[in-house]
PDB file of C-alpha atoms in Angstrom:
ATOM      1  CA  MET A 186      -4.170 -21.978   9.796  1.00  0.00           C
ATOM      2  CA  ARG A 187      -1.753 -20.317  12.230  1.00  0.00           C
ATOM      3  CA  ILE A 188      -1.127 -16.664  11.314  1.00  0.00           C
ATOM      4  CA  GLY A 189       1.126 -14.147  13.041  1.00  0.00           C
ATOM      5  CA  VAL A 190       0.233 -10.460  13.259  1.00  0.00           C
ATOM      6  CA  ILE A 191       3.378  -8.453  13.982  1.00  0.00           C
ATOM      7  CA  GLY A 192       2.995  -4.834  15.061  1.00  0.00           C
ATOM      8  CA  LEU A 193      -0.270  -3.587  16.575  1.00  0.00           C
ATOM      9  CA  GLY A 194      -0.270   0.096  15.651  1.00  0.00           C
ATOM     10  CA  ASP A 195      -3.088   2.101  14.063  1.00  0.00           C
ATOM     11  CA  ILE A 196      -3.019   0.345  10.682  1.00  0.00           C
ATOM     12  CA  ALA A 197      -3.241  -3.087  12.283  1.00  0.00           C
ATOM     13  CA  GLN A 198      -5.972  -2.059  14.703  1.00  0.00           C
ATOM     14  CA  LYS A 199      -8.123  -0.025  12.323  1.00  0.00           C
ATOM     15  CA  ALA A 200      -7.707  -1.925   9.064  1.00  0.00           C
ATOM     16  CA  TYR A 201      -6.344  -5.461   9.388  1.00  0.00           C
ATOM     17  CA  LEU A 202      -7.496  -6.973  12.660  1.00  0.00           C
ATOM     18  CA  PRO A 203     -11.205  -6.350  11.923  1.00  0.00           C
ATOM     19  CA  VAL A 204     -10.725  -8.284   8.665  1.00  0.00           C
ATOM     20  CA  LEU A 205      -8.532 -11.087  10.009  1.00  0.00           C
ATOM     21  CA  THR A 206     -10.591 -11.737  13.138  1.00  0.00           C
ATOM     22  CA  ALA A 207     -13.705 -12.118  10.972  1.00  0.00           C
ATOM     23  CA  GLU A 208     -11.999 -14.657   8.684  1.00  0.00           C
ATOM     24  CA  PRO A 209     -12.894 -18.293   9.527  1.00  0.00           C
ATOM     25  CA  GLY A 210     -10.198 -20.899  10.035  1.00  0.00           C
ATOM     26  CA  LEU A 211      -7.446 -18.564  11.280  1.00  0.00           C
ATOM     27  CA  ASP A 212      -5.533 -19.093  14.511  1.00  0.00           C
ATOM     28  CA  LEU A 213      -4.182 -15.589  15.083  1.00  0.00           C
ATOM     29  CA  HIS A 214      -0.999 -14.994  17.088  1.00  0.00           C
ATOM     30  CA  LEU A 215      -0.383 -11.371  18.065  1.00  0.00           C
ATOM     31  CA  MET A 216       3.125  -9.981  18.514  1.00  0.00           C
ATOM     32  CA  THR A 217       4.354  -6.647  19.865  1.00  0.00           C
ATOM     33  CA  ARG A 218       6.948  -5.695  22.473  1.00  0.00           C
ATOM     34  CA  ASP A 219       4.396  -3.432  24.181  1.00  0.00           C
ATOM     35  CA  ARG A 220       2.907  -5.855  26.706  1.00  0.00           C
ATOM     36  CA  ALA A 221       0.084  -3.535  27.784  1.00  0.00           C
ATOM     37  CA  LYS A 222      -1.035  -3.047  24.177  1.00  0.00           C
ATOM     38  CA  LEU A 223      -0.641  -6.769  23.494  1.00  0.00           C
ATOM     39  CA  ASP A 224      -2.953  -7.694  26.370  1.00  0.00           C
ATOM     40  CA  ARG A 225      -5.453  -4.926  25.638  1.00  0.00           C
ATOM     41  CA  ILE A 226      -5.893  -5.920  21.991  1.00  0.00           C
ATOM     42  CA  GLY A 227      -5.721  -9.618  22.789  1.00  0.00           C
ATOM     43  CA  ASP A 228      -8.523  -9.160  25.312  1.00  0.00           C
ATOM     44  CA  GLN A 229     -10.522  -7.002  22.874  1.00  0.00           C
ATOM     45  CA  TYR A 230     -10.548  -9.757  20.247  1.00  0.00           C
ATOM     46  CA  ARG A 231     -10.419 -12.669  22.705  1.00  0.00           C
ATOM     47  CA  LEU A 232      -7.155 -13.910  21.213  1.00  0.00           C
ATOM     48  CA  PRO A 233      -5.164 -15.952  23.720  1.00  0.00           C
ATOM     49  CA  ASN A 234      -1.967 -16.390  21.675  1.00  0.00           C
ATOM     50  CA  ARG A 235       0.238 -13.414  22.500  1.00  0.00           C
ATOM     51  CA  HIS A 236       3.965 -12.921  21.962  1.00  0.00           C
ATOM     52  CA  ASP A 237       6.279 -10.106  23.020  1.00  0.00           C
ATOM     53  CA  SER A 238       9.189 -11.254  20.849  1.00  0.00           C
ATOM     54  CA  LEU A 239       9.678 -12.538  17.327  1.00  0.00           C
ATOM     55  CA  GLU A 240      11.462 -15.588  18.719  1.00  0.00           C
ATOM     56  CA  SER A 241       8.365 -16.506  20.716  1.00  0.00           C
ATOM     57  CA  LEU A 242       6.133 -16.128  17.681  1.00  0.00           C
ATOM     58  CA  LEU A 243       8.428 -18.239  15.484  1.00  0.00           C
ATOM     59  CA  ALA A 244       8.438 -20.968  18.159  1.00  0.00           C
ATOM     60  CA  ALA A 245       4.664 -21.241  17.585  1.00  0.00           C
ATOM     61  CA  ASP A 246       5.431 -22.238  13.956  1.00  0.00           C
ATOM     62  CA  PRO A 247       3.096 -19.901  12.036  1.00  0.00           C
ATOM     63  CA  ALA A 248       2.315 -20.659   8.405  1.00  0.00           C
ATOM     64  CA  ALA A 249       2.334 -16.965   7.537  1.00  0.00           C
ATOM     65  CA  ALA A 250       2.577 -13.525   9.073  1.00  0.00           C
ATOM     66  CA  PHE A 251       1.183 -10.058   8.491  1.00  0.00           C
ATOM     67  CA  VAL A 252       3.888  -7.478   9.255  1.00  0.00           C
ATOM     68  CA  HIS A 253       2.650  -4.052  10.392  1.00  0.00           C
ATOM     69  CA  ALA A 254       5.782  -2.927  12.216  1.00  0.00           C
ATOM     70  CA  ALA A 255       7.596   0.336  11.491  1.00  0.00           C
ATOM     71  CA  THR A 256       9.227   0.455   8.052  1.00  0.00           C
ATOM     72  CA  SER A 257      12.685   0.689   9.645  1.00  0.00           C
ATOM     73  CA  ALA A 258      12.097  -2.749  11.207  1.00  0.00           C
ATOM     74  CA  HIS A 259      10.822  -4.493   8.067  1.00  0.00           C
ATOM     75  CA  VAL A 260      14.111  -5.921   6.819  1.00  0.00           C
ATOM     76  CA  PRO A 261      15.204  -7.799   9.980  1.00  0.00           C
ATOM     77  CA  ILE A 262      11.669  -9.017  10.721  1.00  0.00           C
ATOM     78  CA  VAL A 263      10.889 -10.184   7.193  1.00  0.00           C
ATOM     79  CA  GLU A 264      14.333 -11.784   6.824  1.00  0.00           C
ATOM     80  CA  ALA A 265      13.799 -13.806   9.999  1.00  0.00           C
ATOM     81  CA  LEU A 266      10.329 -14.904   8.886  1.00  0.00           C
ATOM     82  CA  LEU A 267      11.408 -15.962   5.395  1.00  0.00           C
ATOM     83  CA  LYS A 268      14.424 -17.876   6.713  1.00  0.00           C
ATOM     84  CA  ALA A 269      12.097 -19.680   9.123  1.00  0.00           C
ATOM     85  CA  GLY A 270       9.901 -20.794   6.214  1.00  0.00           C
ATOM     86  CA  VAL A 271       7.052 -18.355   6.903  1.00  0.00           C
ATOM     87  CA  ASP A 272       5.084 -16.710   4.086  1.00  0.00           C
ATOM     88  CA  VAL A 273       4.889 -12.941   4.556  1.00  0.00           C
ATOM     89  CA  TYR A 274       2.486 -10.101   3.884  1.00  0.00           C
ATOM     90  CA  VAL A 275       4.088  -6.734   4.691  1.00  0.00           C
ATOM     91  CA  ASP A 276       2.832  -3.163   4.682  1.00  0.00           C
ATOM     92  CA  LYS A 277       4.316  -0.899   2.052  1.00  0.00           C
ATOM     93  CA  PRO A 278       7.124  -0.114   1.616  1.00  0.00           C
ATOM     94  CA  LEU A 279       9.357  -3.123   2.014  1.00  0.00           C
ATOM     95  CA  ASP A 280      12.190  -0.799   3.022  1.00  0.00           C
ATOM     96  CA  TYR A 281      13.271   2.831   2.729  1.00  0.00           C
ATOM     97  CA  THR A 282      15.758   1.829   0.020  1.00  0.00           C
ATOM     98  CA  TYR A 283      15.511  -0.082  -3.228  1.00  0.00           C
ATOM     99  CA  GLU A 284      18.500  -2.219  -2.217  1.00  0.00           C
ATOM    100  CA  GLY A 285      16.829  -3.278   1.017  1.00  0.00           C
ATOM    101  CA  ALA A 286      13.609  -4.114  -0.816  1.00  0.00           C
ATOM    102  CA  ARG A 287      15.469  -6.073  -3.488  1.00  0.00           C
ATOM    103  CA  GLY A 288      17.257  -8.110  -0.843  1.00  0.00           C
ATOM    104  CA  LEU A 289      13.935  -9.214   0.644  1.00  0.00           C
ATOM    105  CA  VAL A 290      12.462 -10.128  -2.755  1.00  0.00           C
ATOM    106  CA  GLU A 291      15.546 -12.169  -3.628  1.00  0.00           C
ATOM    107  CA  LEU A 292      15.471 -13.907  -0.245  1.00  0.00           C
ATOM    108  CA  ALA A 293      11.798 -14.825  -0.727  1.00  0.00           C
ATOM    109  CA  GLU A 294      12.636 -16.331  -4.104  1.00  0.00           C
ATOM    110  CA  ALA A 295      15.651 -18.203  -2.735  1.00  0.00           C
ATOM    111  CA  THR A 296      13.597 -19.687   0.119  1.00  0.00           C
ATOM    112  CA  GLY A 297      10.549 -20.406  -2.035  1.00  0.00           C
ATOM    113  CA  ARG A 298       8.264 -18.376   0.216  1.00  0.00           C
ATOM    114  CA  SER A 299       5.505 -15.906  -0.623  1.00  0.00           C
ATOM    115  CA  LEU A 300       6.175 -12.213  -0.146  1.00  0.00           C
ATOM    116  CA  MET A 301       3.293  -9.822  -0.741  1.00  0.00           C
ATOM    117  CA  VAL A 302       3.411  -6.034  -0.358  1.00  0.00           C
ATOM    118  CA  GLY A 303       0.272  -4.218   0.808  1.00  0.00           C
ATOM    119  CA  PHE A 304      -0.563  -2.085  -2.209  1.00  0.00           C
ATOM    120  CA  ASN A 305      -4.244  -2.240  -1.343  1.00  0.00           C
ATOM    121  CA  ARG A 306      -5.367   0.501  -3.724  1.00  0.00           C
ATOM    122  CA  ARG A 307      -5.022  -1.880  -6.641  1.00  0.00           C
ATOM    123  CA  LEU A 308      -8.005  -3.736  -5.181  1.00  0.00           C
ATOM    124  CA  ALA A 309     -10.059  -0.751  -4.002  1.00  0.00           C
ATOM    125  CA  PRO A 310     -13.271  -1.018  -6.075  1.00  0.00           C
ATOM    126  CA  GLY A 311     -13.196   2.496  -7.537  1.00  0.00           C
ATOM    127  CA  TYR A 312      -9.593   2.068  -8.692  1.00  0.00           C
ATOM    128  CA  ALA A 313      -9.781  -1.578  -9.752  1.00  0.00           C
ATOM    129  CA  GLN A 314     -12.778  -0.832 -11.957  1.00  0.00           C
ATOM    130  CA  ALA A 315     -10.962   2.127 -13.526  1.00  0.00           C
ATOM    131  CA  VAL A 316      -8.805  -0.378 -15.412  1.00  0.00           C
ATOM    132  CA  GLU A 317     -11.881  -1.105 -17.523  1.00  0.00           C
ATOM    133  CA  ARG A 318     -12.109   2.559 -18.590  1.00  0.00           C
ATOM    134  CA  PRO A 319     -10.291   4.451 -21.381  1.00  0.00           C
ATOM    135  CA  ARG A 320      -7.133   5.849 -19.771  1.00  0.00           C
ATOM    136  CA  ASP A 321      -5.424   8.260 -22.155  1.00  0.00           C
ATOM    137  CA  LEU A 322      -4.907  10.676 -19.249  1.00  0.00           C
ATOM    138  CA  ILE A 323      -4.553   9.646 -15.601  1.00  0.00           C
ATOM    139  CA  LEU A 324      -4.319  12.113 -12.727  1.00  0.00           C
ATOM    140  CA  LEU A 325      -3.915  11.067  -9.085  1.00  0.00           C
ATOM    141  CA  GLN A 326      -3.662  13.648  -6.313  1.00  0.00           C
ATOM    142  CA  LYS A 327      -2.958  12.592  -2.722  1.00  0.00           C
ATOM    143  CA  ASN A 328      -2.608  15.701  -0.594  1.00  0.00           C
ATOM    144  CA  ARG A 329      -2.061  16.381   3.089  1.00  0.00           C
ATOM    145  CA  GLU A 330      -2.092  19.334   5.447  1.00  0.00           C
ATOM    146  CA  GLY A 331       1.060  20.735   7.025  1.00  0.00           C
ATOM    147  CA  LEU A 332       3.271  17.647   6.661  1.00  0.00           C
ATOM    148  CA  PRO A 333       6.453  18.486   4.747  1.00  0.00           C
ATOM    149  CA  GLU A 334       8.966  15.697   5.251  1.00  0.00           C
ATOM    150  CA  ALA A 335      12.447  14.492   4.350  1.00  0.00           C
ATOM    151  CA  PRO A 336      12.407  13.309   0.707  1.00  0.00           C
ATOM    152  CA  ARG A 337      13.082   9.611   1.362  1.00  0.00           C
ATOM    153  CA  SER A 338      10.345   9.103   3.948  1.00  0.00           C
ATOM    154  CA  PHE A 339       7.963  11.369   1.968  1.00  0.00           C
ATOM    155  CA  VAL A 340       8.371   9.198  -1.118  1.00  0.00           C
ATOM    156  CA  PHE A 341       8.681   5.711   0.366  1.00  0.00           C
ATOM    157  CA  ASP A 342       6.111   6.024   3.160  1.00  0.00           C
ATOM    158  CA  ASP A 343       3.379   7.920   1.329  1.00  0.00           C
ATOM    159  CA  PHE A 344       4.007   8.828  -2.313  1.00  0.00           C
ATOM    160  CA  VAL A 345       4.751   5.138  -2.941  1.00  0.00           C
ATOM    161  CA  HIS A 346       0.964   4.591  -3.099  1.00  0.00           C
ATOM    162  CA  VAL A 347       0.680   7.170  -5.876  1.00  0.00           C
ATOM    163  CA  VAL A 348       3.576   5.601  -7.773  1.00  0.00           C
ATOM    164  CA  ASP A 349       2.195   2.078  -7.531  1.00  0.00           C
ATOM    165  CA  THR A 350      -1.352   3.100  -8.431  1.00  0.00           C
ATOM    166  CA  LEU A 351      -0.153   4.930 -11.546  1.00  0.00           C
ATOM    167  CA  ARG A 352       1.932   1.905 -12.560  1.00  0.00           C
ATOM    168  CA  PHE A 353      -1.161  -0.262 -12.088  1.00  0.00           C
ATOM    169  CA  LEU A 354      -3.397   2.016 -14.141  1.00  0.00           C
ATOM    170  CA  VAL A 355      -1.210   2.957 -17.115  1.00  0.00           C
ATOM    171  CA  PRO A 356      -2.405   1.133 -20.249  1.00  0.00           C
ATOM    172  CA  GLY A 357       1.031   0.460 -21.737  1.00  0.00           C
ATOM    173  CA  GLU A 358       4.787   0.546 -21.326  1.00  0.00           C
ATOM    174  CA  ILE A 359       6.204   3.620 -19.587  1.00  0.00           C
ATOM    175  CA  THR A 360       8.840   5.172 -21.850  1.00  0.00           C
ATOM    176  CA  HIS A 361       9.242   8.604 -20.261  1.00  0.00           C
ATOM    177  CA  ARG A 362       9.370   9.827 -16.665  1.00  0.00           C
ATOM    178  CA  HIS A 363       9.885  13.255 -15.163  1.00  0.00           C
ATOM    179  CA  VAL A 364       9.816  14.777 -11.668  1.00  0.00           C
ATOM    180  CA  ARG A 365       9.246  18.282 -10.370  1.00  0.00           C
ATOM    181  CA  SER A 366       9.424  19.153  -6.679  1.00  0.00           C
ATOM    182  CA  ARG A 367       9.822  21.883  -4.085  1.00  0.00           C
ATOM    183  CA  THR A 368      12.045  21.442  -1.040  1.00  0.00           C
ATOM    184  CA  ARG A 369      12.495  24.005   1.722  1.00  0.00           C
ATOM    185  CA  GLN A 370      15.026  23.667   4.539  1.00  0.00           C
ATOM    186  CA  GLY A 371      15.542  20.027   3.638  1.00  0.00           C
ATOM    187  CA  LEU A 372      11.831  19.147   3.744  1.00  0.00           C
ATOM    188  CA  LEU A 373       9.891  18.158   0.650  1.00  0.00           C
ATOM    189  CA  GLU A 374       6.661  20.138   0.314  1.00  0.00           C
ATOM    190  CA  HIS A 375       5.251  19.000  -2.992  1.00  0.00           C
ATOM    191  CA  LEU A 376       6.049  16.502  -5.702  1.00  0.00           C
ATOM    192  CA  VAL A 377       4.800  15.918  -9.243  1.00  0.00           C
ATOM    193  CA  LEU A 378       5.565  12.745 -11.196  1.00  0.00           C
ATOM    194  CA  GLU A 379       4.864  12.376 -14.905  1.00  0.00           C
ATOM    195  CA  LEU A 380       4.862   8.953 -16.546  1.00  0.00           C
ATOM    196  CA  SER A 381       4.042   8.577 -20.214  1.00  0.00           C
ATOM    197  CA  GLY A 382       4.092   6.143 -23.095  1.00  0.00           C
ATOM    198  CA  ASP A 383       2.418   5.468 -26.414  1.00  0.00           C
ATOM    199  CA  GLY A 384      -0.873   7.379 -26.281  1.00  0.00           C
ATOM    200  CA  PHE A 385      -1.065   8.013 -22.537  1.00  0.00           C
ATOM    201  CA  THR A 386       0.150  10.381 -19.820  1.00  0.00           C
ATOM    202  CA  ALA A 387      -0.117   9.770 -16.062  1.00  0.00           C
ATOM    203  CA  LEU A 388       0.433  12.453 -13.444  1.00  0.00           C
ATOM    204  CA  GLY A 389       0.901  11.845  -9.725  1.00  0.00           C
ATOM    205  CA  ILE A 390       0.726  14.836  -7.398  1.00  0.00           C
ATOM    206  CA  MET A 391       1.305  15.186  -3.676  1.00  0.00           C
ATOM    207  CA  ASN A 392       1.183  18.491  -1.827  1.00  0.00           C
ATOM    208  CA  ARG A 393       2.008  18.260   1.879  1.00  0.00           C
ATOM    209  CA  VAL A 394       1.126  21.928   2.489  1.00  0.00           C
ATOM    210  CA  SER A 395      -2.171  21.903   0.608  1.00  0.00           C
ATOM    211  CA  GLY A 396      -4.430  22.817   3.527  1.00  0.00           C
ATOM    212  CA  SER A 397      -6.501  19.681   2.942  1.00  0.00           C
ATOM    213  CA  VAL A 398      -6.384  15.910   3.232  1.00  0.00           C
ATOM    214  CA  GLU A 399      -7.724  14.378   0.052  1.00  0.00           C
ATOM    215  CA  GLU A 400      -7.177  11.721  -2.589  1.00  0.00           C
ATOM    216  CA  ILE A 401      -8.664  12.219  -6.027  1.00  0.00           C
ATOM    217  CA  LEU A 402      -8.207   9.965  -9.048  1.00  0.00           C
ATOM    218  CA  GLU A 403      -9.300  10.943 -12.557  1.00  0.00           C
ATOM    219  CA  VAL A 404      -9.006   8.730 -15.628  1.00  0.00           C
ATOM    220  CA  SER A 405     -10.254   9.961 -18.986  1.00  0.00           C
ATOM    221  CA  GLY A 406     -10.222   9.197 -22.684  1.00  0.00           C
ATOM    222  CA  ARG A 407     -12.509   8.607 -25.650  1.00  0.00           C
ATOM    223  CA  ASN A 408     -15.173  11.017 -24.381  1.00  0.00           C
ATOM    224  CA  SER A 409     -15.511   9.471 -20.939  1.00  0.00           C
ATOM    225  CA  LYS A 410     -14.150  10.260 -17.496  1.00  0.00           C
ATOM    226  CA  ARG A 411     -14.133   8.585 -14.097  1.00  0.00           C
ATOM    227  CA  GLN A 412     -13.375  10.490 -10.917  1.00  0.00           C
ATOM    228  CA  VAL A 413     -12.883   8.712  -7.578  1.00  0.00           C
ATOM    229  CA  VAL A 414     -12.896  10.960  -4.510  1.00  0.00           C
ATOM    230  CA  ASN A 415     -11.287   9.695  -1.307  1.00  0.00           C
ATOM    231  CA  LEU A 416     -11.867   6.127  -2.486  1.00  0.00           C
ATOM    232  CA  ALA A 417     -15.558   6.532  -1.589  1.00  0.00           C
ATOM    233  CA  GLU A 418     -17.357   8.515  -4.289  1.00  0.00           C
ATOM    234  CA  VAL A 419     -17.253   7.452  -7.939  1.00  0.00           C
ATOM    235  CA  ILE A 420     -18.392   9.918 -10.608  1.00  0.00           C
ATOM    236  CA  ASP A 421     -18.641   8.558 -14.141  1.00  0.00           C
ATOM    237  CA  GLN A 422     -19.220  10.912 -17.044  1.00  0.00           C
ATOM    238  CA  ARG A 423     -20.263  10.235 -20.606  1.00  0.00           C
ATOM    239  CA  GLY A 424     -21.967  13.543 -21.243  1.00  0.00           C
ATOM    240  CA  GLN A 425     -23.956  13.533 -17.981  1.00  0.00           C
ATOM    241  CA  PRO A 426     -22.364  12.640 -14.609  1.00  0.00           C
ATOM    242  CA  THR A 427     -23.441   9.615 -12.600  1.00  0.00           C
ATOM    243  CA  LEU A 428     -22.559   9.597  -8.899  1.00  0.00           C
ATOM    244  CA  ARG A 429     -22.152   6.482  -6.754  1.00  0.00           C
ATOM    245  CA  ARG A 430     -21.284   6.723  -3.052  1.00  0.00           C
ATOM    246  CA  ARG A 431     -20.023   4.027  -0.729  1.00  0.00           C
ATOM    247  CA  GLY A 432     -23.002   2.244   0.807  1.00  0.00           C
ATOM    248  CA  ASP A 433     -23.754   2.891   4.454  1.00  0.00           C
ATOM    249  CA  TRP A 434     -22.907  -0.696   5.388  1.00  0.00           C
ATOM    250  CA  VAL A 435     -19.799  -1.105   3.237  1.00  0.00           C
ATOM    251  CA  PRO A 436     -16.773  -1.430   5.570  1.00  0.00           C
ATOM    252  CA  VAL A 437     -13.949   1.066   5.115  1.00  0.00           C
ATOM    253  CA  ALA A 438     -11.516  -1.849   4.775  1.00  0.00           C
ATOM    254  CA  ARG A 439     -13.440  -3.057   1.709  1.00  0.00           C
ATOM    255  CA  GLN A 440     -13.691   0.449   0.254  1.00  0.00           C
ATOM    256  CA  ARG A 441      -9.903   0.830   0.534  1.00  0.00           C
ATOM    257  CA  GLY A 442      -9.096  -2.642  -0.825  1.00  0.00           C
ATOM    258  CA  ILE A 443      -7.633  -3.945   2.443  1.00  0.00           C
ATOM    259  CA  GLU A 444     -10.224  -6.672   2.885  1.00  0.00           C
ATOM    260  CA  GLN A 445      -9.640  -7.835  -0.689  1.00  0.00           C
ATOM    261  CA  VAL A 446      -5.840  -7.853  -0.443  1.00  0.00           C
ATOM    262  CA  CYS A 447      -6.011  -9.890   2.776  1.00  0.00           C
ATOM    263  CA  HIS A 448      -8.286 -12.413   1.104  1.00  0.00           C
ATOM    264  CA  GLN A 449      -5.989 -12.559  -1.918  1.00  0.00           C
ATOM    265  CA  PHE A 450      -2.996 -13.414   0.260  1.00  0.00           C
ATOM    266  CA  LEU A 451      -4.895 -15.941   2.391  1.00  0.00           C
ATOM    267  CA  ASP A 452      -6.426 -17.581  -0.683  1.00  0.00           C
ATOM    268  CA  ALA A 453      -2.942 -18.075  -2.139  1.00  0.00           C
ATOM    269  CA  LEU A 454      -1.824 -19.696   1.132  1.00  0.00           C
ATOM    270  CA  ARG A 455      -4.763 -22.082   1.173  1.00  0.00           C
ATOM    271  CA  LYS A 456      -4.146 -23.088  -2.443  1.00  0.00           C
ATOM    272  CA  GLY A 457      -0.390 -23.498  -1.967  1.00  0.00           C
ATOM    273  CA  ARG A 458       0.338 -20.763  -4.515  1.00  0.00           C
ATOM    274  CA  THR A 459       3.483 -18.666  -4.087  1.00  0.00           C
ATOM    275  CA  VAL A 460       3.007 -14.895  -4.257  1.00  0.00           C
ATOM    276  CA  SER A 461       5.848 -12.909  -5.818  1.00  0.00           C
ATOM    277  CA  ALA A 462       6.826  -9.325  -4.914  1.00  0.00           C
ATOM    278  CA  ARG A 463       8.741  -8.770  -8.177  1.00  0.00           C
ATOM    279  CA  ASP A 464       6.191  -6.316  -9.556  1.00  0.00           C
ATOM    280  CA  ALA A 465       6.093  -4.450  -6.230  1.00  0.00           C
ATOM    281  CA  LEU A 466       9.877  -4.174  -6.454  1.00  0.00           C
ATOM    282  CA  LEU A 467       9.506  -2.151  -9.672  1.00  0.00           C
ATOM    283  CA  THR A 468       7.522   0.406  -7.683  1.00  0.00           C
ATOM    284  CA  HIS A 469      10.329   0.595  -5.103  1.00  0.00           C
ATOM    285  CA  GLU A 470      12.864   1.025  -7.904  1.00  0.00           C
ATOM    286  CA  LEU A 471      10.903   3.952  -9.326  1.00  0.00           C
ATOM    287  CA  CYS A 472      10.634   5.491  -5.853  1.00  0.00           C
ATOM    288  CA  GLU A 473      14.409   5.269  -5.443  1.00  0.00           C
ATOM    289  CA  TRP A 474      14.841   7.096  -8.756  1.00  0.00           C
ATOM    290  CA  ILE A 475      12.383   9.796  -7.626  1.00  0.00           C
ATOM    291  CA  VAL A 476      14.297  10.349  -4.365  1.00  0.00           C
ATOM    292  CA  GLY A 477      17.493  10.710  -6.382  1.00  0.00           C
ATOM    293  CA  GLN A 478      15.889  13.295  -8.656  1.00  0.00           C
ATOM    294  CA  VAL A 479      14.548  15.295  -5.718  1.00  0.00           C
ATOM    295  CA  GLU A 480      17.848  15.242  -3.845  1.00  0.00           C
ATOM    296  CA  GLU A 481      19.778  16.203  -6.967  1.00  0.00           C
ATOM    297  CA  SER A 482      17.535  19.219  -7.597  1.00  0.00           C
ATOM    298  CA  GLY A 483      17.945  20.317  -3.969  1.00  0.00           C
TER     299      GLY A 483
END
């Protein structure tokens, strides 16, 4: 199966290429405008099919493509792929705006092609298994050190993972939402999102001036709690805590759900099943609302 890989930055090199090059039956075609990088990575993985333009890649007639280009380039790249009849997997977010994301989802539906957004945390083992737990209260913190940013890129590039993970984990319909934030000199420093419904509350927190880089999920209810630290350590409590760490030989891509999401997309291709991005679009819609709330509060 002929598969394009568009964009060869850190996420492609560290997360996706190790998974895709280990997958049998794939004829990988690399694409980036940086010829030196293209040849270096092509040589590293012994991949002879290399393209320095999207037109060249499309001429090779790929069945599908993984898009790891900059977010600002997603819309024109994904539009061209879908119109050419290519199924697409794209890193989050689809676009920096809800309207741009909606346009891509509608185009995928109009062309009958698959469009999958890389919300890999839904398949990370510690998070995926949390769905089996009582979840009256959900708390997800994803903090960084010294990285305040403009609200739109803060929310759509990074906080989008928090938003989507909370949407995935809530046990019912969200009927209330609220945002608190702090912005200084036009840069967003921290953000708190509250989502709630019948019997549950979910809080998403990001502090870009926290002094630490960490991601901590806690789900609790009915006298039990699960805590997942940096997607690697899982602490379950029913009275006494039980700690499980990522095994020494477990790849980071599997720990973070990237291996699983790649397999999910490829399995759908092999079975001729169309993947819809409609649910992912709801996450983009909520992110657009959050940006509006932050900008309105100043």
